[in-house]
XYZ file of C-alpha atoms in Angstrom:
701
model
C 142.236 -46.272 -69.747
C 139.354 -48.713 -70.003
C 138.501 -52.158 -68.616
C 135.846 -54.494 -70.171
C 134.767 -51.550 -72.345
C 134.148 -49.317 -69.296
C 136.274 -46.314 -68.298
C 138.573 -47.486 -65.471
C 137.661 -44.393 -63.446
C 134.100 -45.646 -62.760
C 135.428 -48.512 -60.604
C 136.824 -45.931 -58.178
C 133.431 -44.190 -58.182
C 131.528 -47.444 -57.469
C 133.888 -48.432 -54.605
C 133.560 -44.875 -53.251
C 129.738 -45.121 -53.378
C 129.723 -48.555 -51.689
C 131.871 -47.272 -48.774
C 129.831 -44.052 -48.463
C 126.505 -45.917 -48.360
C 127.942 -48.422 -45.838
C 128.984 -45.469 -43.706
C 125.598 -43.699 -43.944
C 123.263 -46.667 -43.481
C 125.457 -48.257 -40.794
C 125.317 -45.088 -38.708
C 121.588 -44.653 -39.400
C 120.725 -48.260 -38.414
C 121.749 -47.790 -34.777
C 120.828 -44.100 -34.530
C 117.323 -44.385 -33.045
C 118.525 -46.872 -30.390
C 121.490 -44.592 -29.589
C 119.035 -41.734 -28.965
C 116.828 -43.921 -26.796
C 119.304 -45.893 -24.699
C 122.449 -43.729 -24.632
C 121.005 -40.189 -24.688
C 117.944 -41.524 -22.775
C 115.316 -39.813 -24.929
C 111.801 -41.228 -25.103
C 110.336 -42.932 -28.208
C 108.735 -39.746 -29.547
C 111.786 -37.486 -29.248
C 114.044 -40.233 -30.690
C 111.667 -40.629 -33.673
C 111.414 -36.836 -34.145
C 115.183 -36.203 -34.174
C 115.761 -39.252 -36.416
C 113.301 -37.955 -39.049
C 114.639 -34.384 -38.762
C 118.104 -35.758 -39.568
C 116.825 -37.811 -42.556
C 114.881 -34.766 -43.840
C 118.056 -32.675 -43.625
C 119.991 -35.340 -45.595
C 117.465 -34.947 -48.440
C 117.250 -31.138 -48.343
C 121.008 -30.590 -48.739
C 121.249 -32.173 -52.268
C 119.852 -28.907 -53.660
C 122.783 -27.097 -52.041
C 125.231 -29.712 -53.400
C 123.842 -29.396 -56.929
C 124.101 -25.572 -56.860
C 127.715 -25.639 -55.534
C 128.784 -28.250 -58.138
C 127.063 -26.627 -61.129
C 127.859 -22.994 -60.319
C 131.274 -22.922 -58.652
C 133.381 -25.933 -57.787
C 132.432 -28.581 -60.336
C 131.437 -32.106 -59.338
C 134.913 -33.450 -58.452
C 135.893 -30.668 -56.025
C 132.389 -30.648 -54.485
C 132.554 -34.408 -53.780
C 136.051 -34.145 -52.244
C 135.390 -31.094 -50.041
C 131.985 -32.324 -48.778
C 133.390 -35.844 -48.165
C 135.932 -34.255 -45.801
C 133.046 -32.559 -43.926
C 131.201 -35.913 -43.895
C 134.212 -37.845 -42.474
C 134.655 -35.255 -39.697
C 130.929 -35.578 -38.887
C 131.176 -39.371 -38.582
C 134.257 -39.058 -36.348
C 132.493 -36.527 -34.077
C 129.524 -38.923 -33.871
C 131.818 -41.762 -32.737
C 133.412 -39.518 -30.083
C 129.982 -38.363 -28.840
C 129.038 -41.958 -27.995
C 132.076 -42.647 -25.777
C 130.591 -43.221 -22.350
C 133.868 -42.615 -20.448
C 134.121 -39.096 -21.921
C 132.048 -37.652 -19.042
C 131.712 -40.641 -16.684
C 133.768 -39.167 -13.816
C 132.252 -41.337 -11.067
C 132.708 -44.490 -13.211
C 129.205 -45.783 -12.509
C 128.615 -46.806 -16.130
C 126.432 -43.903 -17.282
C 127.603 -40.513 -18.630
C 127.484 -37.701 -16.036
C 127.150 -34.867 -18.529
C 124.514 -35.846 -21.131
C 124.349 -32.287 -22.668
C 127.984 -32.657 -23.860
C 127.102 -35.920 -25.652
C 123.923 -34.365 -27.116
C 125.842 -31.294 -28.387
C 128.541 -33.459 -30.019
C 125.895 -35.752 -31.583
C 124.007 -32.805 -33.071
C 127.216 -31.265 -34.520
C 128.131 -34.694 -35.972
C 124.682 -35.225 -37.490
C 124.580 -31.734 -39.075
C 128.018 -32.307 -40.684
C 126.926 -35.769 -41.916
C 123.687 -34.345 -43.379
C 125.692 -31.644 -45.199
C 128.178 -34.221 -46.506
C 125.876 -37.062 -47.568
C 123.244 -34.730 -49.030
C 125.742 -32.475 -50.768
C 127.492 -35.301 -52.623
C 124.273 -37.247 -53.386
C 123.367 -35.476 -56.684
C 127.028 -35.253 -57.744
C 128.401 -38.821 -57.505
C 126.003 -40.564 -59.909
C 126.149 -37.658 -62.376
C 129.970 -37.593 -62.122
C 129.939 -41.326 -62.943
C 127.719 -40.615 -65.965
C 130.189 -37.925 -67.134
C 132.974 -40.543 -67.488
C 131.321 -42.156 -70.548
C 131.633 -41.088 -74.178
C 128.591 -40.082 -76.249
C 128.421 -43.497 -77.957
C 128.533 -45.520 -74.684
C 124.818 -45.370 -73.858
C 124.596 -49.101 -73.141
C 127.574 -49.046 -70.756
C 126.244 -45.897 -69.092
C 122.837 -47.458 -68.361
C 124.554 -50.614 -67.028
C 126.727 -48.395 -64.811
C 123.588 -46.931 -63.199
C 122.308 -50.477 -62.441
C 125.653 -51.471 -60.876
C 125.651 -48.146 -59.018
C 122.175 -48.879 -57.543
C 123.343 -52.390 -56.576
C 126.450 -50.999 -54.824
C 124.167 -48.673 -52.818
C 122.055 -51.635 -51.679
C 125.071 -53.887 -51.053
C 126.634 -51.181 -48.856
C 123.387 -50.611 -46.995
C 122.761 -54.375 -46.551
C 126.212 -55.179 -45.155
C 126.277 -52.182 -42.827
C 122.776 -52.892 -41.478
C 123.916 -56.428 -40.592
C 127.336 -55.458 -39.201
C 126.800 -52.239 -37.192
C 124.034 -53.678 -34.923
C 126.401 -56.593 -34.109
C 129.111 -54.047 -33.211
C 126.584 -52.093 -31.106
C 125.589 -55.244 -29.206
C 129.228 -55.819 -28.096
C 130.297 -54.509 -24.709
C 133.222 -52.096 -24.458
C 134.490 -49.265 -22.259
C 137.493 -48.251 -20.148
C 135.926 -48.090 -16.685
C 132.637 -49.936 -17.196
C 131.333 -52.190 -19.930
C 128.547 -50.666 -22.057
C 126.820 -51.266 -25.389
C 129.559 -50.433 -27.899
C 128.184 -47.378 -29.758
C 131.707 -45.919 -30.346
C 132.550 -49.017 -32.421
C 129.167 -48.945 -34.234
C 129.813 -45.293 -35.238
C 133.608 -45.640 -35.559
C 133.559 -48.297 -38.300
C 131.291 -46.150 -40.572
C 133.668 -43.204 -39.914
C 136.650 -45.344 -41.009
C 134.791 -46.452 -44.159
C 133.992 -42.842 -45.022
C 137.709 -42.029 -44.760
C 138.499 -45.036 -47.049
C 135.793 -43.838 -49.472
C 137.479 -40.406 -49.667
C 140.967 -41.894 -50.187
C 139.710 -44.248 -52.962
C 137.926 -41.371 -54.726
C 140.990 -39.101 -54.645
C 143.215 -42.028 -55.815
C 141.349 -42.101 -59.143
C 141.775 -38.339 -59.666
C 144.181 -38.585 -62.600
C 141.790 -40.763 -64.645
C 138.588 -38.739 -64.232
C 137.013 -36.721 -66.972
C 136.194 -33.475 -65.102
C 133.495 -31.349 -66.722
C 133.742 -27.623 -65.905
C 130.786 -26.057 -64.049
C 128.201 -24.973 -66.653
C 126.300 -22.397 -64.583
C 123.317 -23.499 -62.596
C 120.164 -24.288 -64.534
C 118.253 -24.368 -61.227
C 119.002 -20.692 -60.659
C 117.863 -19.860 -64.240
C 114.598 -21.798 -63.796
C 113.935 -20.039 -60.460
C 114.628 -16.618 -62.034
C 112.359 -17.404 -64.998
C 109.478 -18.444 -62.688
C 110.065 -15.406 -60.447
C 110.022 -13.009 -63.410
C 106.823 -14.596 -64.826
C 104.993 -14.168 -61.489
C 106.255 -10.585 -61.072
C 105.339 -9.662 -64.636
C 101.866 -11.224 -64.333
C 101.301 -9.303 -61.103
C 102.304 -5.994 -62.767
C 99.894 -6.565 -65.666
C 96.832 -7.716 -63.785
C 94.390 -5.092 -65.148
C 91.807 -6.064 -67.788
C 93.498 -4.159 -70.645
C 96.329 -6.727 -70.894
C 95.213 -9.818 -72.795
C 95.448 -13.184 -71.006
C 98.232 -15.545 -72.047
C 97.885 -19.249 -72.724
C 100.049 -20.218 -69.707
C 101.130 -18.029 -66.779
C 104.798 -18.824 -67.569
C 104.371 -17.087 -70.954
C 104.586 -13.808 -68.984
C 108.364 -14.440 -68.833
C 108.699 -14.249 -72.645
C 109.760 -10.567 -72.508
C 113.042 -11.556 -70.858
C 113.605 -15.308 -71.432
C 113.692 -17.313 -74.639
C 110.901 -19.685 -75.679
C 113.048 -22.803 -75.234
C 113.744 -22.110 -71.519
C 110.059 -21.307 -70.919
C 108.942 -24.544 -72.631
C 111.474 -26.565 -70.630
C 110.386 -24.904 -67.372
C 106.745 -25.743 -68.188
C 107.695 -29.433 -68.538
C 109.552 -29.396 -65.231
C 106.720 -27.653 -63.372
C 104.214 -30.123 -64.784
C 106.177 -33.009 -63.227
C 106.872 -31.108 -59.985
C 103.117 -30.516 -59.617
C 102.633 -34.293 -59.816
C 105.235 -34.685 -57.061
C 103.093 -32.804 -54.507
C 101.339 -35.947 -53.109
C 104.491 -38.145 -53.157
C 106.071 -37.147 -49.803
C 103.341 -39.081 -47.987
C 104.853 -42.318 -49.339
C 108.269 -41.448 -47.854
C 106.617 -40.498 -44.558
C 105.670 -44.166 -44.213
C 108.720 -45.678 -45.884
C 111.331 -44.042 -43.633
C 109.623 -45.219 -40.446
C 111.428 -48.552 -40.955
C 114.391 -46.986 -39.171
C 112.388 -45.418 -36.332
C 108.970 -46.791 -35.350
C 109.487 -50.266 -36.851
C 112.887 -50.626 -35.134
C 111.325 -49.584 -31.807
C 108.528 -52.114 -32.486
C 111.185 -54.840 -32.906
C 112.594 -54.052 -29.425
C 109.344 -55.410 -27.917
C 109.560 -58.668 -29.896
C 111.330 -62.015 -29.609
C 114.499 -62.106 -31.755
C 115.448 -65.747 -31.274
C 115.877 -67.310 -34.740
C 116.844 -70.889 -33.709
C 120.652 -70.629 -33.380
C 120.914 -66.922 -34.234
C 120.079 -63.999 -31.990
C 118.732 -61.078 -34.100
C 119.139 -57.496 -32.809
C 116.078 -55.187 -33.224
C 118.006 -52.818 -35.542
C 119.089 -55.751 -37.751
C 115.487 -56.269 -38.927
C 116.075 -53.303 -41.270
C 118.282 -55.614 -43.380
C 115.113 -57.316 -44.643
C 114.567 -54.300 -46.933
C 117.913 -54.285 -48.848
C 117.908 -58.136 -49.033
C 114.449 -58.076 -50.638
C 115.407 -55.141 -52.921
C 118.371 -57.095 -54.345
C 116.035 -60.053 -55.027
C 112.933 -58.102 -56.117
C 114.314 -55.546 -58.606
C 115.445 -58.202 -61.144
C 112.342 -60.383 -60.474
C 109.929 -57.497 -61.057
C 111.779 -56.357 -64.207
C 112.217 -59.818 -65.723
C 109.017 -61.582 -64.608
C 106.265 -59.353 -63.175
C 106.241 -56.500 -65.729
C 106.420 -58.821 -68.801
C 103.501 -60.874 -67.344
C 101.426 -57.711 -66.890
C 102.280 -56.729 -70.476
C 101.141 -60.164 -71.730
C 97.791 -59.628 -69.992
C 97.378 -56.547 -72.240
C 97.361 -54.186 -69.219
C 98.882 -50.773 -69.908
C 100.907 -50.420 -66.696
C 102.114 -46.822 -67.179
C 104.736 -45.287 -64.840
C 102.082 -43.211 -63.041
C 99.944 -46.310 -62.462
C 102.979 -48.069 -61.012
C 103.544 -45.146 -58.605
C 99.856 -45.300 -57.553
C 100.154 -49.044 -56.863
C 103.329 -48.371 -54.844
C 101.475 -45.901 -52.618
C 98.602 -48.354 -52.090
C 101.038 -51.150 -51.131
C 102.850 -48.898 -48.609
C 99.485 -48.154 -46.936
C 98.883 -51.920 -46.817
C 102.301 -52.467 -45.162
C 101.267 -50.114 -42.349
C 98.010 -51.999 -41.854
C 100.174 -55.138 -41.462
C 102.384 -53.272 -38.933
C 99.263 -52.236 -36.998
C 98.042 -55.868 -36.847
C 101.444 -56.975 -35.478
C 101.329 -54.105 -32.951
C 97.885 -55.227 -31.720
C 99.333 -58.707 -31.062
C 102.332 -57.180 -29.217
C 100.037 -54.982 -27.090
C 98.148 -58.068 -25.932
C 101.379 -59.453 -24.450
C 102.453 -56.198 -22.761
C 101.942 -56.055 -18.976
C 99.293 -53.731 -17.566
C 100.783 -51.497 -14.889
C 98.676 -49.813 -12.162
C 97.324 -46.286 -12.629
C 97.866 -43.616 -9.940
C 94.707 -44.734 -8.051
C 95.482 -48.462 -8.243
C 97.796 -50.969 -6.591
C 98.756 -54.400 -7.844
C 99.459 -57.373 -5.577
C 100.910 -60.769 -6.394
C 101.089 -63.616 -3.865
C 104.002 -66.083 -3.554
C 103.359 -68.993 -1.175
C 106.733 -70.054 0.285
C 105.299 -72.512 2.812
C 104.538 -76.262 2.725
C 100.749 -75.697 3.068
C 98.236 -74.199 0.654
C 97.190 -70.660 1.520
C 93.877 -68.829 1.209
C 93.828 -65.022 1.033
C 90.768 -62.770 1.287
C 91.126 -59.128 0.279
C 88.836 -57.123 2.577
C 86.290 -55.596 2.456
C 85.081 -58.444 0.222
C 87.106 -57.521 -2.863
C 88.597 -60.852 -3.941
C 89.488 -64.299 -2.668
C 92.379 -66.477 -3.950
C 93.838 -69.878 -3.105
C 97.576 -70.361 -3.665
C 99.135 -73.826 -3.749
C 102.340 -74.556 -1.825
C 105.457 -73.197 -3.651
C 103.238 -71.472 -6.215
C 102.415 -67.860 -7.085
C 99.549 -65.845 -8.591
C 99.520 -63.250 -11.335
C 99.233 -59.588 -10.343
C 95.768 -58.586 -9.123
C 94.666 -54.956 -9.458
C 92.801 -53.083 -6.678
C 91.521 -49.566 -6.103
C 94.056 -48.393 -3.500
C 91.473 -46.493 -1.441
C 89.172 -49.538 -1.090
C 91.694 -52.191 -0.023
C 91.952 -52.213 3.801
C 93.241 -55.590 4.967
C 94.128 -59.168 4.058
C 92.791 -62.226 5.831
C 95.286 -65.114 5.375
C 94.656 -68.785 6.219
C 97.310 -71.490 5.824
C 97.352 -74.905 7.536
C 95.742 -74.367 10.980
C 96.881 -70.745 11.283
C 95.188 -67.493 10.363
C 96.511 -63.943 10.214
C 94.993 -60.505 9.623
C 97.280 -58.032 7.867
C 96.237 -54.371 7.632
C 97.450 -52.698 4.453
C 98.176 -49.104 3.483
C 99.660 -49.242 -0.019
C 100.702 -46.247 -2.108
C 98.881 -45.712 -5.434
C 100.540 -46.653 -8.721
C 102.703 -49.379 -7.146
C 103.230 -53.129 -7.558
C 103.856 -55.419 -4.603
C 104.688 -59.063 -4.056
C 103.354 -60.600 -0.847
C 105.475 -63.540 0.344
C 103.473 -65.815 2.666
C 104.961 -68.696 4.690
C 103.258 -70.913 7.284
C 105.732 -72.442 9.765
C 105.807 -73.558 13.398
C 105.703 -69.997 14.706
C 102.623 -69.122 12.606
C 102.161 -67.286 9.341
C 105.043 -65.030 8.289
C 104.115 -62.214 5.862
C 106.681 -60.202 3.853
C 105.694 -57.233 1.646
C 108.112 -56.667 -1.242
C 107.924 -53.471 -3.317
C 108.311 -54.308 -7.019
C 109.778 -51.065 -8.326
C 109.717 -52.178 -11.987
C 106.989 -50.194 -13.748
C 107.960 -50.787 -17.364
C 108.970 -53.706 -19.523
C 112.773 -54.197 -19.695
C 114.174 -52.457 -22.777
C 116.113 -53.965 -25.691
C 114.842 -57.479 -24.901
C 116.844 -57.631 -21.640
C 115.619 -59.577 -18.583
C 115.371 -58.560 -14.920
C 116.094 -61.223 -12.298
C 115.897 -61.198 -8.485
C 116.112 -63.880 -5.788
C 114.158 -64.729 -2.603
C 115.929 -66.792 0.063
C 113.435 -69.431 1.283
C 116.086 -71.250 3.377
C 116.448 -70.854 7.179
C 120.096 -69.673 6.853
C 121.689 -66.711 5.022
C 122.937 -67.425 1.491
C 125.226 -65.865 -1.133
C 123.840 -65.935 -4.699
C 125.545 -65.401 -8.069
C 124.090 -65.848 -11.539
C 126.507 -65.869 -14.469
C 129.018 -63.095 -13.686
C 126.578 -61.116 -11.512
C 126.678 -61.320 -7.721
C 123.449 -60.707 -5.816
C 125.358 -60.575 -2.494
C 124.245 -62.049 0.842
C 120.546 -62.636 1.508
C 119.104 -63.252 4.981
C 116.317 -65.810 5.372
C 113.035 -64.694 3.718
C 114.637 -61.563 2.234
C 114.734 -60.481 -1.416
C 117.565 -59.140 -3.601
C 117.326 -56.168 -5.985
C 116.558 -56.798 -9.654
C 119.640 -57.177 -11.879
C 119.716 -56.793 -15.670
C 120.660 -59.735 -17.944
C 120.874 -59.921 -21.765
C 117.834 -61.596 -23.358
C 117.651 -65.047 -24.867
C 120.194 -66.881 -22.763
C 120.599 -69.228 -19.784
C 123.018 -68.645 -16.917
C 124.497 -70.722 -14.109
C 122.940 -70.020 -10.686
C 125.356 -70.686 -7.785
C 124.290 -70.597 -4.105
C 126.650 -70.800 -1.110
C 125.213 -71.494 2.384
C 127.033 -72.738 5.493
C 130.058 -73.674 3.341
C 127.799 -75.770 1.044
C 127.901 -74.813 -2.634
C 125.139 -75.865 -5.010
C 124.369 -74.805 -8.576
C 122.174 -75.377 -11.608
C 121.644 -73.879 -15.078
C 118.654 -71.553 -15.151
C 115.815 -71.917 -17.595
C 115.855 -69.748 -20.743
C 114.186 -66.437 -19.808
C 113.318 -65.280 -23.334
C 113.382 -61.518 -24.081
C 112.009 -58.594 -22.095
C 110.919 -60.537 -19.001
C 111.218 -60.131 -15.220
C 111.432 -63.112 -12.856
C 111.595 -63.719 -9.117
C 113.549 -66.922 -8.420
C 112.896 -68.602 -5.059
C 115.774 -70.664 -3.571
C 114.056 -73.617 -1.817
C 116.677 -76.353 -1.290
C 120.471 -76.263 -1.346
C 122.424 -79.402 -0.582
C 125.726 -80.587 -2.023
C 124.310 -82.080 -5.206
C 120.930 -80.424 -5.310
C 119.681 -76.881 -5.872
C 115.903 -76.535 -6.128
C 114.331 -73.254 -7.269
C 110.879 -72.071 -8.342
C 110.330 -69.333 -10.930
C 107.671 -66.672 -10.522
C 107.015 -64.570 -13.649
C 106.709 -60.847 -12.790
C 106.664 -59.638 -16.419
C 106.097 -62.147 -19.198
C 108.731 -62.320 -21.982
C 108.162 -60.969 -25.494
C 106.195 -63.706 -27.204
C 105.519 -62.138 -30.623
C 108.370 -63.217 -32.894
C 110.329 -60.704 -35.003
C 109.599 -62.892 -38.045
C 106.072 -61.394 -37.934
C 107.637 -58.144 -39.167
C 108.729 -59.817 -42.430
C 105.281 -59.488 -44.157
C 105.178 -55.711 -43.533
C 108.792 -55.371 -44.812
C 107.948 -57.500 -47.859
C 104.881 -55.400 -48.787
C 106.821 -52.150 -48.244
C 109.714 -53.400 -50.403
C 107.276 -54.291 -53.219
C 105.945 -50.744 -52.843
C 109.478 -49.311 -53.047
C 110.309 -51.294 -56.199
C 107.258 -50.072 -58.138
C 107.341 -46.573 -56.627
C 110.959 -45.493 -56.241
C 112.583 -47.085 -59.289
C 109.653 -46.020 -61.519
C 109.643 -42.491 -60.087
C 113.288 -41.936 -60.999
C 112.742 -43.356 -64.477
C 109.582 -41.222 -64.974
C 111.358 -38.023 -63.835
C 114.221 -38.774 -66.204
C 111.962 -39.451 -69.201
C 109.817 -36.323 -68.700
C 112.674 -33.871 -68.081
C 114.407 -31.766 -70.737
C 118.026 -32.858 -71.304
C 119.561 -29.946 -69.374
C 117.112 -30.192 -66.448
C 117.494 -33.817 -65.348
C 119.317 -32.600 -62.203
C 116.486 -30.183 -61.308
C 113.965 -33.034 -61.308
C 116.334 -35.363 -59.409
C 116.653 -32.666 -56.734
C 112.842 -32.304 -56.767
C 112.500 -36.075 -56.295
C 114.933 -36.050 -53.328
C 112.996 -33.104 -51.902
C 109.856 -35.292 -51.689
C 111.821 -37.611 -49.332
C 112.750 -34.648 -47.112
C 109.155 -33.394 -46.974
C 107.989 -36.952 -46.182
C 110.205 -37.036 -43.091
C 108.883 -33.631 -42.010
C 105.317 -35.045 -42.339
C 106.234 -37.802 -39.826
C 107.233 -35.101 -37.327
C 103.986 -33.175 -37.845
C 101.620 -36.188 -37.785
C 103.344 -37.952 -34.881
C 103.456 -34.657 -32.948
C 99.867 -33.601 -33.645
C 98.089 -36.969 -33.493
C 98.429 -37.429 -29.685
C 97.442 -41.084 -30.140
C 98.468 -43.108 -27.109
C 98.232 -46.428 -28.985
C 101.005 -47.175 -31.490
C 98.744 -49.361 -33.665
C 96.334 -46.429 -34.039
C 99.195 -44.236 -35.304
C 100.048 -46.879 -37.931
C 96.402 -46.978 -39.057
C 96.332 -43.160 -39.207
C 99.406 -43.113 -41.510
C 97.883 -45.856 -43.692
C 94.607 -43.902 -43.990
C 96.427 -40.656 -44.862
C 98.457 -42.386 -47.585
C 95.322 -44.045 -48.971
C 93.608 -40.639 -49.245
C 96.701 -39.152 -50.926
C 96.883 -42.190 -53.245
C 93.331 -41.481 -54.494
C 94.193 -37.794 -55.090
C 97.341 -38.819 -57.004
C 95.387 -41.329 -59.135
C 93.031 -38.503 -60.203
C 95.994 -36.181 -60.995
C 97.726 -38.973 -62.951
C 94.550 -39.625 -64.958
C 94.662 -36.065 -66.335
C 98.436 -36.032 -66.974
C 99.559 -36.180 -70.597
C 102.991 -37.695 -71.248
C 105.446 -35.574 -73.237
C 108.582 -36.387 -75.179
C 111.125 -33.664 -74.263
C 113.423 -34.703 -77.131
C 110.621 -34.095 -79.637
C 109.857 -30.628 -78.221
C 113.566 -29.735 -78.186
C 113.907 -31.010 -81.778
C 111.097 -28.609 -82.808
C 113.016 -25.675 -81.270
C 116.207 -26.827 -83.024
C 114.261 -26.939 -86.301
C 112.840 -23.439 -85.729
C 116.296 -22.070 -84.925
C 117.757 -23.681 -88.070
C 115.009 -22.097 -90.190
C 115.628 -18.705 -88.578
C 119.356 -19.112 -89.182
C 118.700 -19.761 -92.866
C 116.569 -16.601 -93.115
C 118.883 -14.355 -91.111
C 122.374 -15.868 -90.641
C 123.910 -12.660 -89.153
C 121.320 -12.446 -86.386
C 121.768 -16.153 -85.566
C 125.574 -15.851 -85.339
C 125.274 -12.860 -82.979
C 122.833 -14.837 -80.800
C 125.109 -17.918 -80.773
C 128.068 -15.744 -79.699
C 125.976 -14.189 -76.890
C 124.902 -17.688 -75.736
C 128.470 -18.960 -75.642
C 129.556 -15.985 -73.499
C 126.802 -16.588 -70.932
């Protein structure tokens, strides 16, 4: 049955692909944050495991292609590996359920190794599933068309590519929203089970839809694996060359010609074409090493930025949607506008030149990321080293205060109801503080521990100067754009403080509460109860990633007066600054990735398209392994320096590739195959019996 001139079966395949890509990209979008905040791994381990998983997803297509071509055929391979995939997604969703091991119900899992083990099993099953079906689905779609439906087939591949991007775009918008929800049986947490559960459900739908079309599919029987034949041919050529390495054996034009004793000329010629392209692929993984950091390093970069887009609150992992949005816009624009313009300018923009430009642009995108990182680093707080202490003064009294840090280290004046920034001192040198406020003076001897931050609350009243040392035990910026808030009671009586839903409990006069965590980018109602008087006000907006000390100064029936002291400044670099680096990288992807696939297809013999597709996917896997090696070996403490290092490496590789491309000569596989067909026809005319015997032998293979 057909619909609009297309086989009806391909609609099942496109829906299946959309659901599968939604499932994969949705899970992948929140993965690095799941590692960091749920499994509590640091940035480097989260990045390493993320790239190991992506590498595995691009290594398994070789396995999928061999299974489909040699044993099961494409249909059975897709079904059986989709079952594995769905189980993997379900295991992943279960692994992120906090209450699974939270026996004491304190809101964090008690047995992290159980969650880690389940996650790793889930990810291995997903990598097997998604990688295994990757080379089969598009080829299975191509199989549904008749010989004379070339136009429809090429349009199918465009729709197929669009369905991939539509699935990835929707899932990258939706799953971070699901993750940002709060859910749980005993305690409310970020909702990772929902963020992984929805992709699992879509994978199950994808499988059901694919099986539903079973009766309409044209199922091609497995033809025997060309990959295995190519590998055997190369292996035999090397072995044979090694056996005949003495001078008496004449040299052959190409080392693969040493396989001619066992393999026919056609296979050797085809293998030569494939190896020629695979040799060109050697520098390409470096591009993917940069490209796939969108999901790891760039997402972690977004967590230190301000995600407030007027009325909308953007999650750090949602910034990845910029890529599929731009892809959907850019692919048609580049094809319809940019390339024809270049052609009009009489520039011969060959596929290999396009790939070179793509590599250069990706390096440029990382320079842009480094520039953004430098701006972020300027806003990050400086915490004390092991030999230093930091002190901040809050003046709670009605008079100005003057503080001298002895012996003669620093001198500051603090206005009434005001505070200073943190000042850094060598712990061993700071001995005492000399405080003057109003007509009173006070000497305070200090013995602070190294590597700590302190707030010194000073108040001059009738009894003299009161000094309170508060230990600020926050030594890192709040994660995920959250804010930390605490209160100081500057009233003579005890008070009870709540902010939003969070109670800070009872505070005695001149005492401080603990810090409590609040979601970023919002305002909350502060309510104070003292001596049966209740007063309240709406707090200021705290931004993202900040810490504040709020001082309660006045509480009467219709008046609550507070002062804010900033302990850690909010993220001030806006997430919109990431858009230029995403834009440049997407331009790079359009000229690199789309062209690369087209180039591989045009340079491959008809029966070896799959070998080169697998080779292309392999470059993605190797690229992700490069991230692990470079990030592990570089030992760069500054993130911007790591970005620059990746940009420099890609630039060097880009130059090497440009030289290799300059010496590459394009071939037309159809022409070469036509020559062999011609030769075989001529031989058949000369010796029909021999040709028939050979044809029979070929058909039995």
